[in-house]
Every structure is written in structure tokens, then in C-alpha cells.
Amino acid sequence: MVPVTVVFTQESVPLDDQEKLPFTVVHEREIPLKYKLKIKCRFQKAYRRALDHEEEALSLGSIQEAETMFAEPSEQAEGSLTVYVISEHSSLLPQDMMSYIGPKRMAVVRGIMHREAFNIIGHRVIQVAQAMSLTEDVLAAALADHLPEDKWSSDKRRPLKSSLGYEITFSLLNPDPKSHDVHWDIEGAVRRYVQPFLNALRAVGNFSVDSQILYYAVLGVNPRFDPASSSYYLAAHSLPHVINPVESRLGSSAASLYPVLNFLLYVPELAHSPLYIQDKDGAPVATNAFHSPRWGGIMVYNVDPKAYNGSELPVRVKVDMVRVMEVFLAQLRLLFGIAQPQLPPKCLFSGSKSEGIMSWELDRLLWARSVENLATATTTLTSLAQLLGKISNIVIKDDVASEVYRAVAAVQRAAEELASGHLASAFVASQEAVTSSERAFFDPSLLHLLYFPDDQKFAIYIPLFLPMAVPILLSLFKIFLETRKSWKKPEKID
Amino acid sequence: MAAAAPLSLLVLLLLGPGVWGQTDPPRDSLREELVITPLPSGDVAATFQFRTRWDSELQREEGTDHSFLRYAVLPREVVCTENLTPWKKLLPCSSKAGLSVLLKADRLFHTSYHSQAVHIRPVCRDARCASISWELRQTLSVVFDAFVTGQGKQDWSLFRMFSRTLTEPCPLASESQVYVDVTNYSQDNETLEVYPPPLTTYQDVVLGTRKTYAVYDLLDMAVINNSRSLNLQLKWKRPPGNEAPPMPFLYAQRYVSGYGLHNGELSTLLYNTHPYRAFPVLLLDTVPWYLRLYVHTLTITSKGKENKPSYIHYQPAQDRMQPHLLEMLIQLPASSVTKVSIQFERALLKWTEYTPDPNHGFYVSPSVLSALVPSEVAAQPVDWEESPLFNTLFPASGSSSHFVRLYTEPLLVSLPTPDFSMPYNVICLTCTVVAVCYGSFYNLLTRTFQIEEPSKGGLARRLANLIRRARGVPPL
């Protein structure tokens, strides 16, 4: 459930409609996924009149000033939205724009003087709210692992699997240290650009960042020479082969509990400079970078040809970290699945916050993650139950049983919290559900007596019981024969 | 998979406060070295050392006491290519340039001795030690055998040893040098000739003796320029003299004695061959818990008399949790043999604790001896950054002695092992006995007797008659 607060200013709707405030309207929508699976999404709109300080703020000249006057975002719970309805002719928004979406869970919509004002405005509010919260593709991407593939969904870029934390590694690849002496201020760049972004994503998990410089690391593909632009290029179809040879030298999964995201910065060799990446149409990509879902990204940094003039090798190269970090942060957003939302028509979209992620984008991420966690937890528990049904030899110890109970309780609690709109606690409960269910399923004690084949049991008991059973069976047989004879005898005497 | 970055979203990033114009963080400095020592027997020893030093402060966990020593050892682990590959990954120019080009697994493991090490430690940046940097030192030592690897010939070259030659220095190394030990052969070119002739020589006191080295600096253009590669060759003009190498002042042996699978005695022999100087030795022994040591039987004798150690630390073992730890400081008199012996009892392990081949035995880790051995020649204190790497692994403390750490050989001890086929035997035997016994009782209790006519003929009768005829008894 998404709690939306709709605030009306004085001239936004006709007076008699204003008398009806405050009240609540609930709007339900079912999002169909595949195979009869549906998710019900409920928007609970609480209409109210604007308070004085809000009226004051909304009558200011520009939207940016209005935003700064508003309440602190920490007062707004995660997952909720506030929509302000202003008058039709207000100059807060540019004339042709009907609505505006801000970075801090706030939006502005134009009101209308009409009899059916509330319905029309309600409609617009729903459009804006859907843009800022759950939509079908967000949920489909989150559940991509659990639903069977469709032919159109294989194109969808899969976001990272939900996990308790991530490790991000920045690597500088220098295949030609004789020609290039590359320096990069990675510590400063991480502190200035990446750390604020990760701090904003703190609710999603633990992040750790490290960096390394690798020498003599070549890409797996030989670039081709393009005589037209006298430069080298990597064609789009050869990009999948680039990563493999480098991967073994990255040392990525050596000592980390969490999945690793690699971001590589490649400075091409003197013999292959400058190097461009071409997309499917043959045009060079503007940022000279590409990313691979669930793995990371690679950017090619070409050395400025003016640096070679006159100086002897190796040439000192100082990497422009701003350009590089722009690309890496954008790739990080795409890897997490924070994509551009579908905006309703005539909507003004503000720029992002300085951290690179808006609060309602974080909310979308948390919703998607919660749903994914719940799906994972239920799948794990179901498989465990099926396994027990098939193999009767498994012994479930008490602590495994308590983990299962805890997982089930957490799943139920997460579903309740999601239905009542408390996003933060729902996310925490879903993480706990996943942890408990995985701990129960992968417990090593389940395998203890698993492989105890039946023929070994026979081999132990047969030497004892078979010799004892033979005389018993023989005598039973004899008894049976004798009783049959004694039945027949009275007939004969007769 | 090309990603068009939505730059509009990130324009605001650039307006963040930034302090440009900072100085670059200090670079790690890499030094690499190869020392080639021809041995009097015709073998040749090669030691690689790679040292990376970085000056940034590493974060340390609070609350850990760094003065405690943690010691762990796996007594029987064979070093192979699986260990060499991740070791090489730590080198910046791995296998592509500089001295690491020579590290080829098929030649390095075709030797009679192979040893690899990684040392990480903090070092002082300057004499005042106001700040510390961290040092990563990787060493690899191999000994090429004249008979096995060299096929009987005693002339060595880099190509014969490593199947590679040196072509270019590593661009990241601040120093890249090859030293050849020509101590006994430098006066005359009669015994050993080193080709190409060295441009410089280096003399220093190493491990207490004065040594002379021929130096080849790869960063110096004159060394490689002509032939584009450096293939060092060692040619013996005369067969190497058969004199024994000088005996080291300290060496040790260790063995297990006793008979049977119940008791035994563990002995360590420490030899001090210096003619007139005595020096102390620190002996560290870690014995696994299943050899139960009787510490009251610990005896240390030198030259027939009892020798009391000036310091003993003993930590008893706890079954299945902790091994014995014995540490002693023993004064070795000049020109003597000291025997340290202790008796033990072998324990019986639980059924599931035996290794897959229990009759092979169990390994006992070597003991570690650390000592300040007197030097023949006094060493001057040198600046660490200036002197070659092989001289700076252990600090030279004081001019009259040098630090040495020795490891004795690991031991193989048999423990009493049970017969693992017994459960099967027991099941078969008891089942048979019970079945036979029960069957007989049952038959006796339920058999009914009938009179039967004797039958003529039959196979049993004919067999019985055959046997009777053989015995000489009238047939049935």
C-alpha cells in the first residue's frame, strides 16, 4: 500500500468541493504478472487542506524556492508521497506543464475549477504517484528470477540479486606501462562522489569499496583499425568476449561474503590508441563505456594525443576522475535497476539530488527488493518442504526447525507491513526472512544421514534374520499342510 | 550492452566541493633482485626477491594486541604450481617483463630444492622511525642439481636454468638487478668465468662472511643493448674443487627414538661448531596433542653435563584443542653438541579422527631455532634503501653477530591404529553364532520323528562306499 497525502491550496478547486475536505479515497490496482500471479497495489489518498506555511511556500515564485521551504524529508516515512495541488493559473510551474516531480517524495499538480474536480485531480494524482512508485516493469524485473522467461523479458536488463551487502571494486587496467604512467586519485573520487551515493543507499545493504591497479592486463579481443577515422574500435558483438580473460586477474571473489561489482577503467596501449566502442549501428558510443548486468562496467579512457608531443615514454597520464565517476555512477544506477521512470505527459522533472539518487527512487528499489526477498524466501521454504516429502532420510534438528518457524513468521510480518504501507520495517522483515530460510535450507546437518542406502541396511540384518527365518517358515508351511489334511479327513470319514 | 549514461541526472554531481591540486598519493616502489650462487658441487642456487613498499597508512583494527605471536604450520604440504600461480599474481609485472619472466613452473619444480615465501611487515621509513610504511617481500629459492637438471654438465646459463632470458626491465621497478656470487673465484679467472663480464662488482658482509658479487643492472642500458637479451653464463674452466663448504656455526637435527607403539623419545641435537664462542639459542617446539609429552623427563645435556636453560615456557596441550608449546633459551657452549630430549606416550584416537591412510603415520612439525650467531667479519650498519635486498631480510644488530632462523626436519610418527575391518567381522560372527544356535534349538524343539525305510542306492551311498573301500572297511 502506498500512502499518499494530497494537499489542496485555496484556489485549486471550487469552494463547495473544498468544504468536503478532509477525507480518504482508496484506489486499488491489480498488476498482473505471468501465470495467474497478481500483485494488488493500493493507493490510499488522504485529502486535506493546506496549512498556512504550505500556502505561503506555494505562492513563491519558483518551484525551487518552494521546495526549500518545505518540511524536512525525515519526517516523511519511507514509501509515502505528498502531492500538492495548486491553482490552475498559478505561476509556480511553467505554463504548459501540468505537474512536477521533485527529488524528495514531493510532487505538484495543477488543480482545476470544475464540477468533477476531485475525480480529475484524483486521476492526475494517481498518474504522478504511479510514476514515483511501483509499476509493472519494476516488479517484473525484481521477480525475473522466479518467473519463467518470456521472449520479451530476456531483453530486460536484470538488476542485481538482492543481497545483504555488496562489494564494489574499482580497477585501473594499464596494459602498456612502458608508454603510459597512469595516475588516478581514486580515494578522493570515491570519497567525493561514490560515498554519498552509497550512504543514500545505506538502507539497502552494507557496501564496501576498494580499488586496485593492474598492469599488463589486456582485453581478450583485438581491436580493429578503422581507416576512416584512423582509430581503433571494438565492435558491439565482440564485447561479451572482452571480460573473460581479465576476470581471472581481478581477484574478485577471493575473500568476500557479498557479491562483487567490478568497474574497470582501461587505458589502451600506445599501439591501439585511440580506442572507441561501437554500438550496433556502427557509431561510436558517447561515453566509451559498457556494462554487463550483474557483473559491472568497463570504460575505455583514451589518452589525449597532445600529451605525446615531444615528451619521451612513458608519458604521464592523469585521469580525469569527474568524467570517469559520472559514467561509473550511471552504470551503478543501471546495475541496481534504478531506471528512468515513465513520466506522465506534460510533467516537469527536476534534476537529481546531489547524491545521485532521489528518495522515491530509493523507495522503488526497496519495494522491488522486498517483493524479491519474499519470493526467494517462499521458494526456498517450499523446496525444503518438497525435499522432505521425497527423501524420508533427512533429519531436521531443533535449530533448523526454529529457523524455519522464524522465516515463516518473518514472511507473514513482511506481507502485513507491505499491506499497511510501512516500507522500512517491511524491508527489514523480508531480509530476515531470506536469511533465516537460507540458513535452514543450507544447514550441513541435513546431509548427515542422507546417504544411508537401503542395501547397507539389508546387509547388516540379513545374516541374522535369514538363517533364523528359514526354519520358522518351513515349520509354518508344515503346519499349514497338516491343517489342510485334517480338514480333508472329516470329509473322508464321513 | 552499450550504456548511454543519462548525463542530465549527474550534472549536479560536478558542483560538489572539490579541492583540486592535491599532490598525488605516494606510489608503491618495487625492487626486484636475483642472486645466483654457484656451489662447489656443481649445482647452482638461484634466489629471487621482490619487494613492494607502500607508504600509505593501512588501517589497523583497534583492540588487537600486536605483540602476541600466532604460529601455525602444516608439516607435510607439497609446494606445486597451484602455489606458484597466486604468488605470481601479487607481482605487478607478472611474467611479462623484468625478472618475473624467468618464473616458469615447469623448470622451477624440476629442481632438488624449492622454497617460496611471502613476508608482510611494517618498516620504519627513516632512521628516526617517525612514520612507518608497509613492506611486502616475496622470495623464491631453487637449487638446480648438476646431475638431474643439468644432465651431468656443470656449465650453467639462464637459458638452461629457466628456459628464458632476460629481455627488458619491469617499467614499474625502481631497481632490477642480478647478482652472481663470485666470492671464491674472483681473484683469478681460472676457475669460474662469468659471461658477459660484469660492469660492476659489489662487496659486502653477508651472514657474517665477506662476499663478492658481480652485478648486472637491468635498468642500465649498457647491459642489454647489444644482444637485446641477457643470458648469463657460468663456465667452469677447471672442475670445481672438491673441498667441503665451510661448516655453518649452528645447525640442528631432530629424530624420534624408542620402540613399540606406546612410548617414544623426541630428541633434538644442536651443534655449535664455533671454536671459542658460546651463544644462546631460542628453541620453539610445537608438538601435537596426541603425543603426550612427559615434561618431567625433559633433559638438556651438553658435553656430558647437564645444561639448565635460562628461560623455559611450557603450555600443556588440551586434547583435540591445542598442541604442546615448549620454548627454551639454551646457552650452547663452544664447539659442542647439545641434546634436548623428552619422552612421550602415543595416544589412541577416536574412530573418525584417523586420516584416510592411518598406517602412514602422523606428521610432527619442525622445531624453530632462532639465534644470534657470531660473525667472522664485522658488518657495518647500512641504510636499508641502499643495500641489496638479500642483505636486509633480517636486521644486522650489532656488528659481531648476525641473526639466523633454522627449521629442523619434520618427523613422521606412527600412532597405534585399530583394525578398521572389525565391525564387519563382528557382525558376521555374531549373526552366524546366533543363527546356528537358534536354529539348532528350534529344530530340537519342533522336530517330529518318523520311521523311514532304508533306501537302496542313491548318490550319497555310492560316495560313502567309495570312501569305505579306500579305508578297507566293508561297504554298506
Short mmCIF file of N, CA, C and O in Angstrom, two decimals, chain B residues 26-89:
data_model
loop_
_atom_site.label_atom_id
_atom_site.label_comp_id
_atom_site.label_asym_id
_atom_site.label_seq_id
_atom_site.Cartn_x
_atom_site.Cartn_y
_atom_site.Cartn_z
N PRO B 26 51.52 8.80 -2.65
CA PRO B 26 52.82 8.23 -2.99
C PRO B 26 52.64 6.88 -3.66
O PRO B 26 51.78 6.10 -3.32
N ARG B 27 53.47 6.61 -4.64
CA ARG B 27 53.43 5.37 -5.38
C ARG B 27 54.10 4.26 -4.60
O ARG B 27 55.04 4.52 -3.87
N ASP B 28 53.66 3.02 -4.82
CA ASP B 28 54.38 1.89 -4.25
C ASP B 28 55.69 1.75 -5.00
O ASP B 28 55.73 1.91 -6.21
N SER B 29 56.76 1.42 -4.31
CA SER B 29 58.01 1.25 -5.03
C SER B 29 58.35 -0.22 -5.04
O SER B 29 58.17 -0.93 -4.06
N LEU B 30 58.81 -0.69 -6.17
CA LEU B 30 59.09 -2.10 -6.37
C LEU B 30 60.56 -2.28 -6.64
O LEU B 30 61.14 -1.55 -7.44
N ARG B 31 61.17 -3.23 -5.94
CA ARG B 31 62.55 -3.58 -6.23
C ARG B 31 62.61 -5.07 -6.46
O ARG B 31 61.95 -5.83 -5.76
N GLU B 32 63.39 -5.49 -7.43
CA GLU B 32 63.49 -6.91 -7.66
C GLU B 32 64.94 -7.30 -7.84
O GLU B 32 65.76 -6.50 -8.30
N GLU B 33 65.23 -8.54 -7.47
CA GLU B 33 66.62 -8.98 -7.42
C GLU B 33 66.71 -10.46 -7.66
O GLU B 33 65.83 -11.21 -7.23
N LEU B 34 67.79 -10.88 -8.28
CA LEU B 34 68.05 -12.31 -8.45
C LEU B 34 69.48 -12.54 -8.03
O LEU B 34 70.39 -11.85 -8.49
N VAL B 35 69.69 -13.51 -7.14
CA VAL B 35 71.05 -13.83 -6.69
C VAL B 35 71.36 -15.24 -7.15
O VAL B 35 70.62 -16.18 -6.84
N ILE B 36 72.44 -15.41 -7.90
CA ILE B 36 72.84 -16.73 -8.41
C ILE B 36 74.12 -17.13 -7.69
O ILE B 36 75.10 -16.38 -7.71
N THR B 37 74.09 -18.28 -7.05
CA THR B 37 75.25 -18.73 -6.27
C THR B 37 75.70 -20.06 -6.82
O THR B 37 75.00 -21.06 -6.65
N PRO B 38 76.84 -20.13 -7.47
CA PRO B 38 77.34 -21.45 -7.89
C PRO B 38 77.93 -22.17 -6.70
O PRO B 38 78.68 -21.59 -5.92
N LEU B 39 77.57 -23.45 -6.53
CA LEU B 39 78.01 -24.22 -5.38
C LEU B 39 79.19 -25.09 -5.78
O LEU B 39 79.32 -25.47 -6.94
N PRO B 40 80.04 -25.42 -4.84
CA PRO B 40 81.24 -26.18 -5.19
C PRO B 40 80.93 -27.55 -5.78
O PRO B 40 81.75 -28.14 -6.45
N SER B 41 79.74 -28.09 -5.54
CA SER B 41 79.45 -29.41 -6.08
C SER B 41 79.03 -29.34 -7.54
O SER B 41 78.73 -30.35 -8.15
N GLY B 42 78.95 -28.17 -8.11
CA GLY B 42 78.49 -28.04 -9.49
C GLY B 42 77.04 -27.63 -9.60
O GLY B 42 76.57 -27.30 -10.67
N ASP B 43 76.31 -27.66 -8.48
CA ASP B 43 74.92 -27.19 -8.53
C ASP B 43 74.92 -25.67 -8.52
O ASP B 43 75.94 -25.04 -8.29
N VAL B 44 73.77 -25.12 -8.77
CA VAL B 44 73.66 -23.66 -8.70
C VAL B 44 72.36 -23.32 -7.98
O VAL B 44 71.34 -23.97 -8.16
N ALA B 45 72.45 -22.35 -7.11
CA ALA B 45 71.28 -21.90 -6.35
C ALA B 45 70.86 -20.54 -6.87
O ALA B 45 71.70 -19.68 -7.13
N ALA B 46 69.57 -20.33 -7.04
CA ALA B 46 69.06 -19.04 -7.50
C ALA B 46 68.00 -18.58 -6.52
O ALA B 46 67.12 -19.35 -6.13
N THR B 47 68.07 -17.33 -6.10
CA THR B 47 67.09 -16.79 -5.16
C THR B 47 66.53 -15.51 -5.75
O THR B 47 67.26 -14.59 -6.06
N PHE B 48 65.19 -15.46 -5.89
CA PHE B 48 64.51 -14.24 -6.35
C PHE B 48 63.99 -13.50 -5.14
O PHE B 48 63.50 -14.11 -4.20
N GLN B 49 64.07 -12.19 -5.17
CA GLN B 49 63.41 -11.39 -4.13
C GLN B 49 62.70 -10.24 -4.79
O GLN B 49 63.27 -9.52 -5.58
N PHE B 50 61.42 -10.07 -4.41
CA PHE B 50 60.64 -8.94 -4.92
C PHE B 50 60.11 -8.18 -3.72
O PHE B 50 59.55 -8.77 -2.81
N ARG B 51 60.30 -6.90 -3.73
CA ARG B 51 59.88 -6.14 -2.57
C ARG B 51 59.05 -4.95 -3.02
O ARG B 51 59.48 -4.17 -3.85
N THR B 52 57.83 -4.86 -2.47
CA THR B 52 56.97 -3.71 -2.73
C THR B 52 56.81 -2.97 -1.43
O THR B 52 56.48 -3.57 -0.41
N ARG B 53 57.00 -1.69 -1.48
CA ARG B 53 56.84 -0.91 -0.26
C ARG B 53 55.81 0.16 -0.54
O ARG B 53 55.89 0.84 -1.55
N TRP B 54 54.83 0.28 0.33
CA TRP B 54 53.89 1.37 0.13
C TRP B 54 53.80 2.21 1.39
O TRP B 54 53.90 1.72 2.50
N ASP B 55 53.64 3.47 1.16
CA ASP B 55 53.79 4.44 2.22
C ASP B 55 52.48 4.91 2.81
O ASP B 55 52.48 5.70 3.73
N SER B 56 51.35 4.44 2.30
CA SER B 56 50.11 4.94 2.89
C SER B 56 49.84 4.16 4.16
O SER B 56 50.21 3.01 4.29
N GLU B 57 49.16 4.79 5.07
CA GLU B 57 48.87 4.15 6.33
C GLU B 57 47.79 3.12 6.13
O GLU B 57 46.73 3.43 5.62
N LEU B 58 48.04 1.92 6.54
CA LEU B 58 46.98 0.92 6.49
C LEU B 58 46.19 1.00 7.78
O LEU B 58 46.74 1.22 8.83
N GLN B 59 44.88 0.78 7.66
CA GLN B 59 44.08 0.87 8.88
C GLN B 59 44.26 -0.38 9.68
O GLN B 59 44.27 -1.48 9.16
N ARG B 60 44.37 -0.20 10.96
CA ARG B 60 44.52 -1.34 11.85
C ARG B 60 43.29 -1.46 12.71
O ARG B 60 42.69 -0.48 13.09
N GLU B 61 42.92 -2.68 13.03
CA GLU B 61 41.80 -2.89 13.92
C GLU B 61 42.20 -2.47 15.33
O GLU B 61 43.28 -2.78 15.79
N GLU B 62 41.30 -1.79 15.99
CA GLU B 62 41.59 -1.47 17.38
C GLU B 62 41.36 -2.69 18.24
O GLU B 62 40.53 -3.53 17.96
N GLY B 63 42.08 -2.77 19.29
CA GLY B 63 41.81 -3.83 20.25
C GLY B 63 42.60 -5.09 20.02
O GLY B 63 42.44 -6.05 20.75
N THR B 64 43.43 -5.15 18.99
CA THR B 64 44.26 -6.34 18.81
C THR B 64 45.63 -6.04 19.39
O THR B 64 46.21 -5.01 19.09
N ASP B 65 46.16 -6.95 20.17
CA ASP B 65 47.47 -6.74 20.74
C ASP B 65 48.49 -7.30 19.77
O ASP B 65 48.54 -8.51 19.55
N HIS B 66 49.31 -6.41 19.20
CA HIS B 66 50.19 -6.87 18.13
C HIS B 66 51.46 -7.49 18.65
O HIS B 66 52.31 -7.87 17.86
N SER B 67 51.63 -7.56 19.95
CA SER B 67 52.87 -8.16 20.43
C SER B 67 52.74 -9.66 20.61
O SER B 67 53.69 -10.33 20.93
N PHE B 68 51.54 -10.24 20.41
CA PHE B 68 51.41 -11.68 20.53
C PHE B 68 51.77 -12.34 19.22
O PHE B 68 51.42 -11.88 18.16
N LEU B 69 52.44 -13.47 19.31
CA LEU B 69 52.82 -14.22 18.13
C LEU B 69 51.78 -15.31 17.89
O LEU B 69 51.38 -16.00 18.80
N ARG B 70 51.33 -15.40 16.67
CA ARG B 70 50.45 -16.50 16.31
C ARG B 70 51.20 -17.38 15.34
O ARG B 70 51.70 -16.90 14.35
N TYR B 71 51.29 -18.65 15.67
CA TYR B 71 52.15 -19.54 14.88
C TYR B 71 51.32 -20.71 14.41
O TYR B 71 50.65 -21.36 15.19
N ALA B 72 51.33 -20.99 13.13
CA ALA B 72 50.59 -22.13 12.60
C ALA B 72 51.45 -22.79 11.54
O ALA B 72 52.18 -22.12 10.82
N VAL B 73 51.37 -24.11 11.45
CA VAL B 73 52.24 -24.81 10.50
C VAL B 73 51.53 -26.05 9.99
O VAL B 73 50.80 -26.71 10.73
N LEU B 74 51.71 -26.37 8.72
CA LEU B 74 51.22 -27.61 8.12
C LEU B 74 52.44 -28.42 7.77
O LEU B 74 53.13 -28.10 6.81
N PRO B 75 52.74 -29.48 8.50
CA PRO B 75 54.04 -30.13 8.33
C PRO B 75 54.24 -30.78 6.98
O PRO B 75 55.33 -30.76 6.46
N ARG B 76 53.23 -31.36 6.39
CA ARG B 76 53.52 -32.07 5.16
C ARG B 76 52.63 -31.51 4.07
O ARG B 76 51.52 -31.95 3.87
N GLU B 77 53.10 -30.47 3.42
CA GLU B 77 52.36 -29.88 2.33
C GLU B 77 53.34 -29.69 1.20
O GLU B 77 54.36 -29.05 1.37
N VAL B 78 53.04 -30.21 0.06
CA VAL B 78 53.98 -30.13 -1.04
C VAL B 78 53.70 -28.86 -1.82
O VAL B 78 52.55 -28.55 -2.13
N VAL B 79 54.74 -28.11 -2.14
CA VAL B 79 54.58 -26.87 -2.90
C VAL B 79 54.54 -27.22 -4.39
O VAL B 79 55.38 -27.96 -4.87
N CYS B 80 53.53 -26.70 -5.10
CA CYS B 80 53.46 -27.01 -6.52
C CYS B 80 52.94 -25.80 -7.29
O CYS B 80 52.87 -24.71 -6.76
N THR B 81 52.59 -26.02 -8.53
CA THR B 81 52.18 -24.89 -9.39
C THR B 81 50.99 -24.15 -8.84
O THR B 81 50.82 -22.96 -9.07
N GLU B 82 50.14 -24.86 -8.11
CA GLU B 82 48.98 -24.19 -7.52
C GLU B 82 49.39 -23.13 -6.54
O GLU B 82 48.63 -22.22 -6.28
N ASN B 83 50.58 -23.28 -5.93
CA ASN B 83 51.04 -22.24 -5.02
C ASN B 83 51.77 -21.15 -5.77
O ASN B 83 51.79 -20.01 -5.35
N LEU B 84 52.39 -21.51 -6.90
CA LEU B 84 53.17 -20.50 -7.61
C LEU B 84 52.28 -19.49 -8.31
O LEU B 84 52.60 -18.30 -8.36
N THR B 85 51.15 -19.95 -8.85
CA THR B 85 50.34 -19.03 -9.64
C THR B 85 49.78 -17.86 -8.83
O THR B 85 49.92 -16.71 -9.25
N PRO B 86 49.13 -18.07 -7.68
CA PRO B 86 48.69 -16.89 -6.94
C PRO B 86 49.84 -16.07 -6.38
O PRO B 86 49.71 -14.86 -6.19
N TRP B 87 50.99 -16.71 -6.14
CA TRP B 87 52.16 -15.96 -5.68
C TRP B 87 52.61 -15.00 -6.77
O TRP B 87 52.98 -13.86 -6.53
N LYS B 88 52.58 -15.47 -8.03
CA LYS B 88 52.99 -14.61 -9.14
C LYS B 88 51.99 -13.49 -9.38
O LYS B 88 52.36 -12.43 -9.87
N LYS B 89 50.72 -13.71 -9.03
CA LYS B 89 49.72 -12.67 -9.27
C LYS B 89 49.97 -11.45 -8.42
O LYS B 89 49.47 -10.37 -8.72
#
